[in-house]
Short mmCIF file of C-alpha atoms and ligand atoms in Angstrom, two decimals:
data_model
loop_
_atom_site.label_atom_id
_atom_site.label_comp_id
_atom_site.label_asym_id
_atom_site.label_seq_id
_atom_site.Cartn_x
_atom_site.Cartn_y
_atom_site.Cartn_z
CA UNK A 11 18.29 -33.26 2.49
CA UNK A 12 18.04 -30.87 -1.02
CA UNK A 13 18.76 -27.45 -0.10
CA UNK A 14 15.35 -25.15 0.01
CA UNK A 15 14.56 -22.95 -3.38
CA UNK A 16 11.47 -20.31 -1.81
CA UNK A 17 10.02 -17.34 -4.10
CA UNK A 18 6.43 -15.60 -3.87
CA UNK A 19 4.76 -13.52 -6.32
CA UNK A 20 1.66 -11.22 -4.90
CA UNK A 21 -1.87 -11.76 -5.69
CA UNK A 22 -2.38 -8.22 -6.74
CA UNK A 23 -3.78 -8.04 -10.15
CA UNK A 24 -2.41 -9.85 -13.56
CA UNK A 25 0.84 -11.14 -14.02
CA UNK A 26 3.03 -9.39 -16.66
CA UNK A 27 5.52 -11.01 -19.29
CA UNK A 28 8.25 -9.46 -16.55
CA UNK A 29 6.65 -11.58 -13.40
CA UNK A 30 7.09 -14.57 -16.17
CA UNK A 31 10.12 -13.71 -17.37
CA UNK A 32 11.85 -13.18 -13.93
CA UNK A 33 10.07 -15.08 -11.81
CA UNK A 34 7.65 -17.86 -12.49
CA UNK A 35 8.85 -19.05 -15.79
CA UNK A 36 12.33 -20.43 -13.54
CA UNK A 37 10.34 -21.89 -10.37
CA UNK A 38 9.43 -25.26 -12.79
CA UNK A 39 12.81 -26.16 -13.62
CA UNK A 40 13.82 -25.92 -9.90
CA UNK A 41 11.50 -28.53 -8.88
CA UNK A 42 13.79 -31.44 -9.32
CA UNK A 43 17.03 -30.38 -7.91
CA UNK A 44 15.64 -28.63 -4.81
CA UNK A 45 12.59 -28.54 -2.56
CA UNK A 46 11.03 -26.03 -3.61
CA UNK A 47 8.55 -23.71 -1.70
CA UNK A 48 6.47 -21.31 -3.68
CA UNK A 49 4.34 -18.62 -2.02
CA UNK A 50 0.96 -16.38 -2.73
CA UNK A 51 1.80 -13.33 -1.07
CA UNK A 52 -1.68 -11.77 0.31
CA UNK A 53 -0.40 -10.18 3.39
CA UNK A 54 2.27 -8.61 1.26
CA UNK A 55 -0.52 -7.39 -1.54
CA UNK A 56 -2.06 -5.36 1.20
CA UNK A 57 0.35 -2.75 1.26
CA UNK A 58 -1.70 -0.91 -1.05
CA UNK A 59 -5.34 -0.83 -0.77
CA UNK A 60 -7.02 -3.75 -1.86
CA UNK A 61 -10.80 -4.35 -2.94
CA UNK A 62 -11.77 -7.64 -1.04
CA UNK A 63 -13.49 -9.19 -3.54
CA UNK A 64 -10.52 -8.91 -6.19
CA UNK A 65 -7.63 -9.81 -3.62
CA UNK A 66 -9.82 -12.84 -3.46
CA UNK A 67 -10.17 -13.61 -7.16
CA UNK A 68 -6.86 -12.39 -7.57
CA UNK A 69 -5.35 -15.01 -5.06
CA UNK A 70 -7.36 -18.12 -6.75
CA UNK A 71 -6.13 -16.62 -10.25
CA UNK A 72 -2.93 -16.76 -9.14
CA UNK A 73 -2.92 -20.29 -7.64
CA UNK A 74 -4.14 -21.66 -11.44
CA UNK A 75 -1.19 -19.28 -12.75
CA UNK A 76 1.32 -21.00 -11.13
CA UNK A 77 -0.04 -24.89 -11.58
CA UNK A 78 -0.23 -23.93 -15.13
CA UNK A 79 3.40 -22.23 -15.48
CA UNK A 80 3.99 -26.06 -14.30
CA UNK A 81 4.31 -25.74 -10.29
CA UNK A 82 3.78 -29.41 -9.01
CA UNK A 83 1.88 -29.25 -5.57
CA UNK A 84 2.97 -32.93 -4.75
CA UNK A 85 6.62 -32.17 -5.56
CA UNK A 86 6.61 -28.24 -4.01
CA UNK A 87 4.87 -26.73 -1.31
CA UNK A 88 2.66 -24.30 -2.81
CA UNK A 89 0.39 -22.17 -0.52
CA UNK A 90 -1.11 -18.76 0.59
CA UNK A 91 0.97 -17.11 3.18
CA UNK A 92 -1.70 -15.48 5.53
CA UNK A 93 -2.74 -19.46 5.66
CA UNK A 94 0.47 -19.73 8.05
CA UNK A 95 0.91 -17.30 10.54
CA UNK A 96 4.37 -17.83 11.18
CA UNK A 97 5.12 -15.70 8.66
CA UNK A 98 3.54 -12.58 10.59
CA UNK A 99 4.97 -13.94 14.21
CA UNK A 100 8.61 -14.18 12.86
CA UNK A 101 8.03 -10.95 11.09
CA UNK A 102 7.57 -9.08 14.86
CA UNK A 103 10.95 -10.49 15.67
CA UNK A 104 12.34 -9.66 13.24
CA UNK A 105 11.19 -6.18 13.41
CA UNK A 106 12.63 -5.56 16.80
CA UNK A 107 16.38 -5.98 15.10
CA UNK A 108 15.70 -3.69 11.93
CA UNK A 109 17.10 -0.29 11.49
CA UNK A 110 14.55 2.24 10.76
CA UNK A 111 16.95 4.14 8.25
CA UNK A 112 17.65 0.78 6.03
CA UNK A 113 14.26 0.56 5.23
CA UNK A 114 13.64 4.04 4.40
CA UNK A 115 16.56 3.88 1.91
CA UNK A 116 14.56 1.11 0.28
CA UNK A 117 14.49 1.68 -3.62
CA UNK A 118 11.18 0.33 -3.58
CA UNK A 119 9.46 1.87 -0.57
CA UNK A 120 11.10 5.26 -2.02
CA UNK A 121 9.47 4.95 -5.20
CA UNK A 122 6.01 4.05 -4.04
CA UNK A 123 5.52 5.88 -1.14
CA UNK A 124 5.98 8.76 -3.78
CA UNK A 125 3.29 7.67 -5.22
CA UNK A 126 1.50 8.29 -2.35
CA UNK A 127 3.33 10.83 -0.73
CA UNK A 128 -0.11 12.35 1.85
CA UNK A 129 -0.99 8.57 2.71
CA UNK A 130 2.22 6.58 3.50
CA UNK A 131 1.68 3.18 5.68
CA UNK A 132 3.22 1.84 8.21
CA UNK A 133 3.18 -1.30 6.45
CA UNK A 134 4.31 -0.47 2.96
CA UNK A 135 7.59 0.95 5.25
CA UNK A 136 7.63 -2.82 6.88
CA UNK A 137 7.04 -4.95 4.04
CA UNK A 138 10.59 -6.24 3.16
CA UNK A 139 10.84 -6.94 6.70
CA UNK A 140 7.71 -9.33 6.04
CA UNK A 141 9.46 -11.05 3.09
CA UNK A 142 12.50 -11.50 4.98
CA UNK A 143 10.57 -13.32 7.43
CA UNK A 144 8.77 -15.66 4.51
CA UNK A 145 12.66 -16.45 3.09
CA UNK A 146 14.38 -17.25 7.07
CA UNK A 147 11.34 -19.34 8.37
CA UNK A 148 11.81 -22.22 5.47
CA UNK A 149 16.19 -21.99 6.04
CA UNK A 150 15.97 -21.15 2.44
CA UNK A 151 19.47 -21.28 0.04
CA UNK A 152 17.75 -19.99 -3.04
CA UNK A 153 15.29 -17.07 -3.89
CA UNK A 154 14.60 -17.00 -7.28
CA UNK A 155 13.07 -13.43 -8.46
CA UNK A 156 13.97 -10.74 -10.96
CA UNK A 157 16.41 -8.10 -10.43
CA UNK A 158 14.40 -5.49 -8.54
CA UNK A 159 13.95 -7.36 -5.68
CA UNK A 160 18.32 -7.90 -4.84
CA UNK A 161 17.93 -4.89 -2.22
CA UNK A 162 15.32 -6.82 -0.35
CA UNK A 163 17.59 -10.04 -0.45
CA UNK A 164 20.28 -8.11 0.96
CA UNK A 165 18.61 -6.82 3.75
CA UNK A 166 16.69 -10.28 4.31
CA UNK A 167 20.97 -11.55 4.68
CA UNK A 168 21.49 -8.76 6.94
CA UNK A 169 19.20 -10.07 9.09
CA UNK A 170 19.91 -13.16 9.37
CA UNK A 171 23.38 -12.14 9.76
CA UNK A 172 22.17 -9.74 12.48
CA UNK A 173 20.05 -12.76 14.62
CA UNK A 174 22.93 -15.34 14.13
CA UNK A 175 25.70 -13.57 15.08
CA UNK A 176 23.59 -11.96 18.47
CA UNK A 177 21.62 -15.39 19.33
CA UNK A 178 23.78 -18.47 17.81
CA UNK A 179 23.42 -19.73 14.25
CA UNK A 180 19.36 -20.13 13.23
CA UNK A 181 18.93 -19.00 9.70
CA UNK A 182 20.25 -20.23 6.95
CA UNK A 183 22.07 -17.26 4.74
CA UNK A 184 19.92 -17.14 1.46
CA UNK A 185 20.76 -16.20 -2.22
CA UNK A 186 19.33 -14.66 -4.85
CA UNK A 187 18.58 -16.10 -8.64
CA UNK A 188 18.23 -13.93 -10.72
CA UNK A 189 17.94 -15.42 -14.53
CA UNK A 190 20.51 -14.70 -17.38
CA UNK A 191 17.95 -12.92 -19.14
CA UNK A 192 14.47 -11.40 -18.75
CA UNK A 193 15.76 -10.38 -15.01
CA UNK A 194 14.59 -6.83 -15.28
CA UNK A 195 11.64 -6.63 -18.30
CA UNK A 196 11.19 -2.66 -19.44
CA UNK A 197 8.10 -1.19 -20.18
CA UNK A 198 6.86 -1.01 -23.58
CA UNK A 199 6.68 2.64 -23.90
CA UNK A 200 8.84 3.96 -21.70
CA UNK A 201 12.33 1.58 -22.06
CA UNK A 202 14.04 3.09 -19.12
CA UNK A 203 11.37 2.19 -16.37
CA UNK A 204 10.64 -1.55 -15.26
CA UNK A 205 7.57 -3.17 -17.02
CA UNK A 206 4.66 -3.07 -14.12
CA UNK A 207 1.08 -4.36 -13.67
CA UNK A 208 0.20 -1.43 -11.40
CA UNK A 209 1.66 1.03 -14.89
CA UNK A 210 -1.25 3.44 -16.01
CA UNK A 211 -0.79 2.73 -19.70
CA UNK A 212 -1.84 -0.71 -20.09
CA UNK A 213 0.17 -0.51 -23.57
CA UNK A 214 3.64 -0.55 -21.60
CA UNK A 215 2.68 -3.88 -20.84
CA UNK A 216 1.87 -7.54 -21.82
CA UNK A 217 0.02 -9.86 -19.38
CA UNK A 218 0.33 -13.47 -19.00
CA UNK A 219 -3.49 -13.75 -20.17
CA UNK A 220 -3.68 -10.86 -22.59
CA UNK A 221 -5.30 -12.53 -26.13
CA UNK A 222 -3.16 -12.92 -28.93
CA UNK A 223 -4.79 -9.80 -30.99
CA UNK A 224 -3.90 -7.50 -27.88
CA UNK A 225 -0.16 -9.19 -27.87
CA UNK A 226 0.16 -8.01 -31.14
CA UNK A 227 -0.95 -4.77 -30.85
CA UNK A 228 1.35 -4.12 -27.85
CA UNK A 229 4.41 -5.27 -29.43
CA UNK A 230 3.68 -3.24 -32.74
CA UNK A 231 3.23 -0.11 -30.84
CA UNK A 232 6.58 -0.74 -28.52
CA UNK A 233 8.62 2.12 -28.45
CA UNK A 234 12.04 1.99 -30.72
CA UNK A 235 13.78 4.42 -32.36
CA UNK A 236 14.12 5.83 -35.49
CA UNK A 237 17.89 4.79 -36.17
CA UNK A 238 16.78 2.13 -38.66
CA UNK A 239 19.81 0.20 -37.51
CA UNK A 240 19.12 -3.65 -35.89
CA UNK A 241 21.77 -4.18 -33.27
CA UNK A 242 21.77 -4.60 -29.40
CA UNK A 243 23.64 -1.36 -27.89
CA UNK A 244 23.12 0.78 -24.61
CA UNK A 245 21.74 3.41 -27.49
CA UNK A 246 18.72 1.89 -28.30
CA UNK A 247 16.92 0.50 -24.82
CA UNK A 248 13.80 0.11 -26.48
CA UNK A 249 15.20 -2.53 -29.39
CA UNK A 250 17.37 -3.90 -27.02
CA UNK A 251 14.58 -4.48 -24.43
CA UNK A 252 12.32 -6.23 -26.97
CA UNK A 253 15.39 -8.40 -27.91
CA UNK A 254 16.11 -9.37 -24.71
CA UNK A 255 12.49 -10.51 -24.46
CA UNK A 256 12.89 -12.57 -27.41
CA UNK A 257 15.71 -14.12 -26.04
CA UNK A 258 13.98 -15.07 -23.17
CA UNK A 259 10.93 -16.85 -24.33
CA UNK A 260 13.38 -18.67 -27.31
CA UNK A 261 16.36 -19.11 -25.23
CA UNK A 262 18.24 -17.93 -27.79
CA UNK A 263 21.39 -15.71 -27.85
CA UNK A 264 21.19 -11.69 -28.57
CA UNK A 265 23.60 -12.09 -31.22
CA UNK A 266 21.35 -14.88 -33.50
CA UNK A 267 18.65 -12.58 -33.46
CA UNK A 268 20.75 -9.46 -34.75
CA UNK A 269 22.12 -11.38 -38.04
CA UNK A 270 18.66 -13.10 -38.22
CA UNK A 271 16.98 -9.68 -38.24
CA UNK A 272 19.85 -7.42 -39.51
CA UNK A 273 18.30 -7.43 -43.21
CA UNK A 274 14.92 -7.99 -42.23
CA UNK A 275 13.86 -4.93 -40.15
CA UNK A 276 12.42 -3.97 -37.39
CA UNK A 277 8.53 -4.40 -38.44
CA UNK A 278 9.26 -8.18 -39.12
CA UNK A 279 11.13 -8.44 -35.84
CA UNK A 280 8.26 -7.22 -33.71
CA UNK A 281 5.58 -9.66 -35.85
CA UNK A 282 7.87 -12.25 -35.10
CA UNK A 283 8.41 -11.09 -31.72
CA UNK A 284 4.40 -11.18 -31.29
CA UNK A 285 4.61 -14.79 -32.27
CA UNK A 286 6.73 -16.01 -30.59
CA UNK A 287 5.27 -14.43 -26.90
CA UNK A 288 2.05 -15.63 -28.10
CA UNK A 289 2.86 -19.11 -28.39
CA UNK A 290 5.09 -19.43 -25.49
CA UNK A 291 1.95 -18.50 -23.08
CA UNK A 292 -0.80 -20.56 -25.40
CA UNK A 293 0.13 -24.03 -22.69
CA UNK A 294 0.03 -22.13 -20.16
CA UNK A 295 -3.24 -19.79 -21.04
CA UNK A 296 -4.93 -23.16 -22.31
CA UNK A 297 -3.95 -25.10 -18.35
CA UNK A 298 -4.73 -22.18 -16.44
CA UNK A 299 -7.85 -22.26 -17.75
CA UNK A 300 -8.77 -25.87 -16.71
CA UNK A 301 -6.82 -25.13 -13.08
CA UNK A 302 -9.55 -21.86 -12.71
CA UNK A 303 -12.58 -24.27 -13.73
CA UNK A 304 -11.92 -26.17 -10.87
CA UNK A 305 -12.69 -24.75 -7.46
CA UNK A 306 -12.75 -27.37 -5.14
CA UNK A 307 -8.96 -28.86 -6.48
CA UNK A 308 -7.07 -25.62 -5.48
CA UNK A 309 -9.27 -25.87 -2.32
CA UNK A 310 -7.37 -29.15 -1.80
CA UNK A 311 -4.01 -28.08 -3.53
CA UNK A 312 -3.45 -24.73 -1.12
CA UNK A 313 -4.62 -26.53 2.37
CA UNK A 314 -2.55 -29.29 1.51
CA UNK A 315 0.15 -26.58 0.85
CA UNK A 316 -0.50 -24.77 4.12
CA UNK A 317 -0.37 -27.76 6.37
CA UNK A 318 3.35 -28.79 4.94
CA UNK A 319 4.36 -25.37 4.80
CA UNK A 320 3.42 -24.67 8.51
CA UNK A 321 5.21 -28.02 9.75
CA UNK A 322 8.71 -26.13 8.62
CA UNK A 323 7.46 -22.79 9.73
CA UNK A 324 6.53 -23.46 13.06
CA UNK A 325 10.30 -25.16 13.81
CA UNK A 326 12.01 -22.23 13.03
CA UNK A 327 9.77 -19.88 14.49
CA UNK A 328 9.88 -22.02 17.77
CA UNK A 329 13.92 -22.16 17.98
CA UNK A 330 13.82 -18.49 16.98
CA UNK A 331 11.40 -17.62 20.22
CA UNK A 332 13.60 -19.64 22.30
CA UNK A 333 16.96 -18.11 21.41
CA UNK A 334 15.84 -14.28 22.22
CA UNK A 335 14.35 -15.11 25.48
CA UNK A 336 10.62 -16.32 25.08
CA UNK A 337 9.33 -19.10 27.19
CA UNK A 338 8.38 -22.18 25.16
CA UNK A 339 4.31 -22.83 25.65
P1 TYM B 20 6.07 -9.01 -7.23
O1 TYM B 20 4.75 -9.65 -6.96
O2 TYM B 20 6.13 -7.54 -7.44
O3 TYM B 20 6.75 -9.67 -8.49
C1 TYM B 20 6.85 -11.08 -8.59
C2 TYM B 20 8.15 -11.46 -9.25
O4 TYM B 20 8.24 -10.88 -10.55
C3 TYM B 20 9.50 -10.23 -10.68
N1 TYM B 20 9.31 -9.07 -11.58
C4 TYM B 20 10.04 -8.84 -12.68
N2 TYM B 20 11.06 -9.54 -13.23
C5 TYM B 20 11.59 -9.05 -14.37
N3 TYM B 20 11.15 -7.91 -14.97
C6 TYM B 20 10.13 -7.19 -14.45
N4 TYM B 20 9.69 -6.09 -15.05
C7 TYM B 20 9.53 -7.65 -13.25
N5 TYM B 20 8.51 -7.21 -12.47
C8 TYM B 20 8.40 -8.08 -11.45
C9 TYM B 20 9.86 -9.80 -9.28
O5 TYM B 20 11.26 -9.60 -9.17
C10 TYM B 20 9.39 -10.99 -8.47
O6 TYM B 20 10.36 -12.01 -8.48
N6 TYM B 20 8.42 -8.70 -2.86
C11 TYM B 20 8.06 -9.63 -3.91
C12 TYM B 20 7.18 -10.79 -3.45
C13 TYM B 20 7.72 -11.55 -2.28
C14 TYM B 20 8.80 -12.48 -2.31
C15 TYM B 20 8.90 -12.97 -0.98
C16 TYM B 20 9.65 -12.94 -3.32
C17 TYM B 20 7.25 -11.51 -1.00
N7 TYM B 20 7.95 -12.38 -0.23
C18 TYM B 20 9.88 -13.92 -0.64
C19 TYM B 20 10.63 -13.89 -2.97
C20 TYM B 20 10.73 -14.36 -1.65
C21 TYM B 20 7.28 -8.84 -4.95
O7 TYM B 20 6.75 -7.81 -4.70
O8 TYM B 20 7.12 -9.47 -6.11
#
């Protein structure tokens, strides 16, 4: 049996370079070694308010995203997670064993329930609680994400830690993977925050499906500095966040691209740098847009995904019932 690799990303607008970066650029590679269980979040995106009709669009978009970025649907299980509702039953267990304070302390839920300080939900309190439940219900090993999410990891291991040591073993204890680099993008103008798609200034970030002119643009108007000085150093974020991006998409080591660029400057860097994003989306821009064209196949791919997915779900969520005291139906 390969050990279980699970990650989700939420349908809840475009993905940026930092979703690619730390996230869905690493699910392909997993494919072989592991079975590998990839996710479309919906339930999760509703934690902030949605308009129907994009959560929709959004959703499909997202599906073509990830067949593009190379996600085989006959090799993982690749599906939308309100489509098994195991993942919302488990959840209500899991609920009953969660400390009210632990999730209040979340970085996360601190940051965006400022945001909306008059109008906090329930559910945006709840929500790691959620995606603990998606990781336990497939005995996952490996959850591959960027560095922002380790605090919900941690509590997901708490958890499980909590449940097995009260009711007998029943989760597996999941890990994070986090990649060497492009783990925690920055945004574009402001190098000490994380790059976001839900960022007012569109020109702190690059999406997976921005055109190549609009790539450009971006990159040349990424903050720097005006130390006129390439190297990689704690003193200059901005440089060293636009090298580390480079680094990603070549795969490449920091210190190649200081003595490549060391002479050259930092204008020819970012053209370069332009380049180089914009031809490491062009496959997947150019297969996402076949995946979109075609309705009725991710019809068949996430159905096909939800009926595998709930096999597994419902197993776990059945010997998790039994353990606390539920009678079986
Ligand atoms: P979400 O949708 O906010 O982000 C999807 C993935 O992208 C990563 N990411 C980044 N990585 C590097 N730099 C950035 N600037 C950056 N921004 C986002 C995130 O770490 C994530 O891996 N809670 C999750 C979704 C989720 C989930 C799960 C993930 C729900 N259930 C179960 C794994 C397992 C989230 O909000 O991701």
């Amino acid at each position: 049996m390969k050990e279980v690799v699970f990650s989700g990303i939420q349908p809840s607008g475009s993905l940026t370079i930092g979703n690619y970066l730390g996230a869905l650029k690493n699910f392909k590679p997993l494919q072989e070694e592991y079975q590998c269980i990839y996710c479309l979040v919906d339930l999760h995106a509703l934690t902030v308010e949605q308009d129907p009709k994009f959560l929709r669009k959004n959703t499909l978009q997202l599906l073509a995203l990830y067949l593009a970025a190379g996600l085989d649907p006959y090799k993982s299980i690749v599906f939308i997670q309100s489509h098994v509702p195991e993942h919302s039953e488990l959840q209500w267990l899991l609920n009953t064993i969660t400390p009210l304070g632990q999730l209040q302390r979340m970085t996360q839920y601190k940051s965006k329930s400022k945001l909306q300080e008059e109008n906090i939900q329930a559910g945006l309190l709840n929500y790691p609680v959620l995606m603990a439940s998606d990781i336990l219900l497939y005995q996952t090993k490996y959850v591959p994400v960027g560095e922002d999410q380790r605090q919900h990891i941690e509590l997901t291991r708490d958890l499980a830690m909590r449940f097995n040591s009260r009711y007998s073993d029943t989760f597996v204890m999941p890990e994070i993977m986090t990649p060497k680099v492009g783990a925690k993008v920055m945004s574009l103008q402001d190098p000490t925050s994380k790059m976001s798609k839900s960022d007012s200034d569109p020109n702190s970030y690059i999406l997976i499906l921005d055109d190549e002119k609009t790539i450009l643009r971006k990159v040349k108007r990424a903050v720097t500095d005006s130390l006129n000085n390439f190297s990689y150093n704690e003193d200059q974020i901005g440089l060293r966040n636009l090298i580390d991006i480079y680094c990603a998409f070549e795969e490449i080591n920091h210190s190649e691209i200081v003595s490549r660029y060391e002479s050259l400057g930092y204008g020819k860097f970012k053209e370069d740098l332009a380049e180089i994003i914009i031809e490491g989306l062009k496959p997947i821009k150019n297969r996402y847009e076949e995946y979109i064209a075609d309705r009725s196949e991710l019809e068949n791919i996430y159905r096909m995904g939800a009926d595998k997915a709930r096999k597994i779900a419902y197993k776990t969520l059945r010997k998790a019932y039994k353990k606390v005291g539920l009678i079986p139906r």
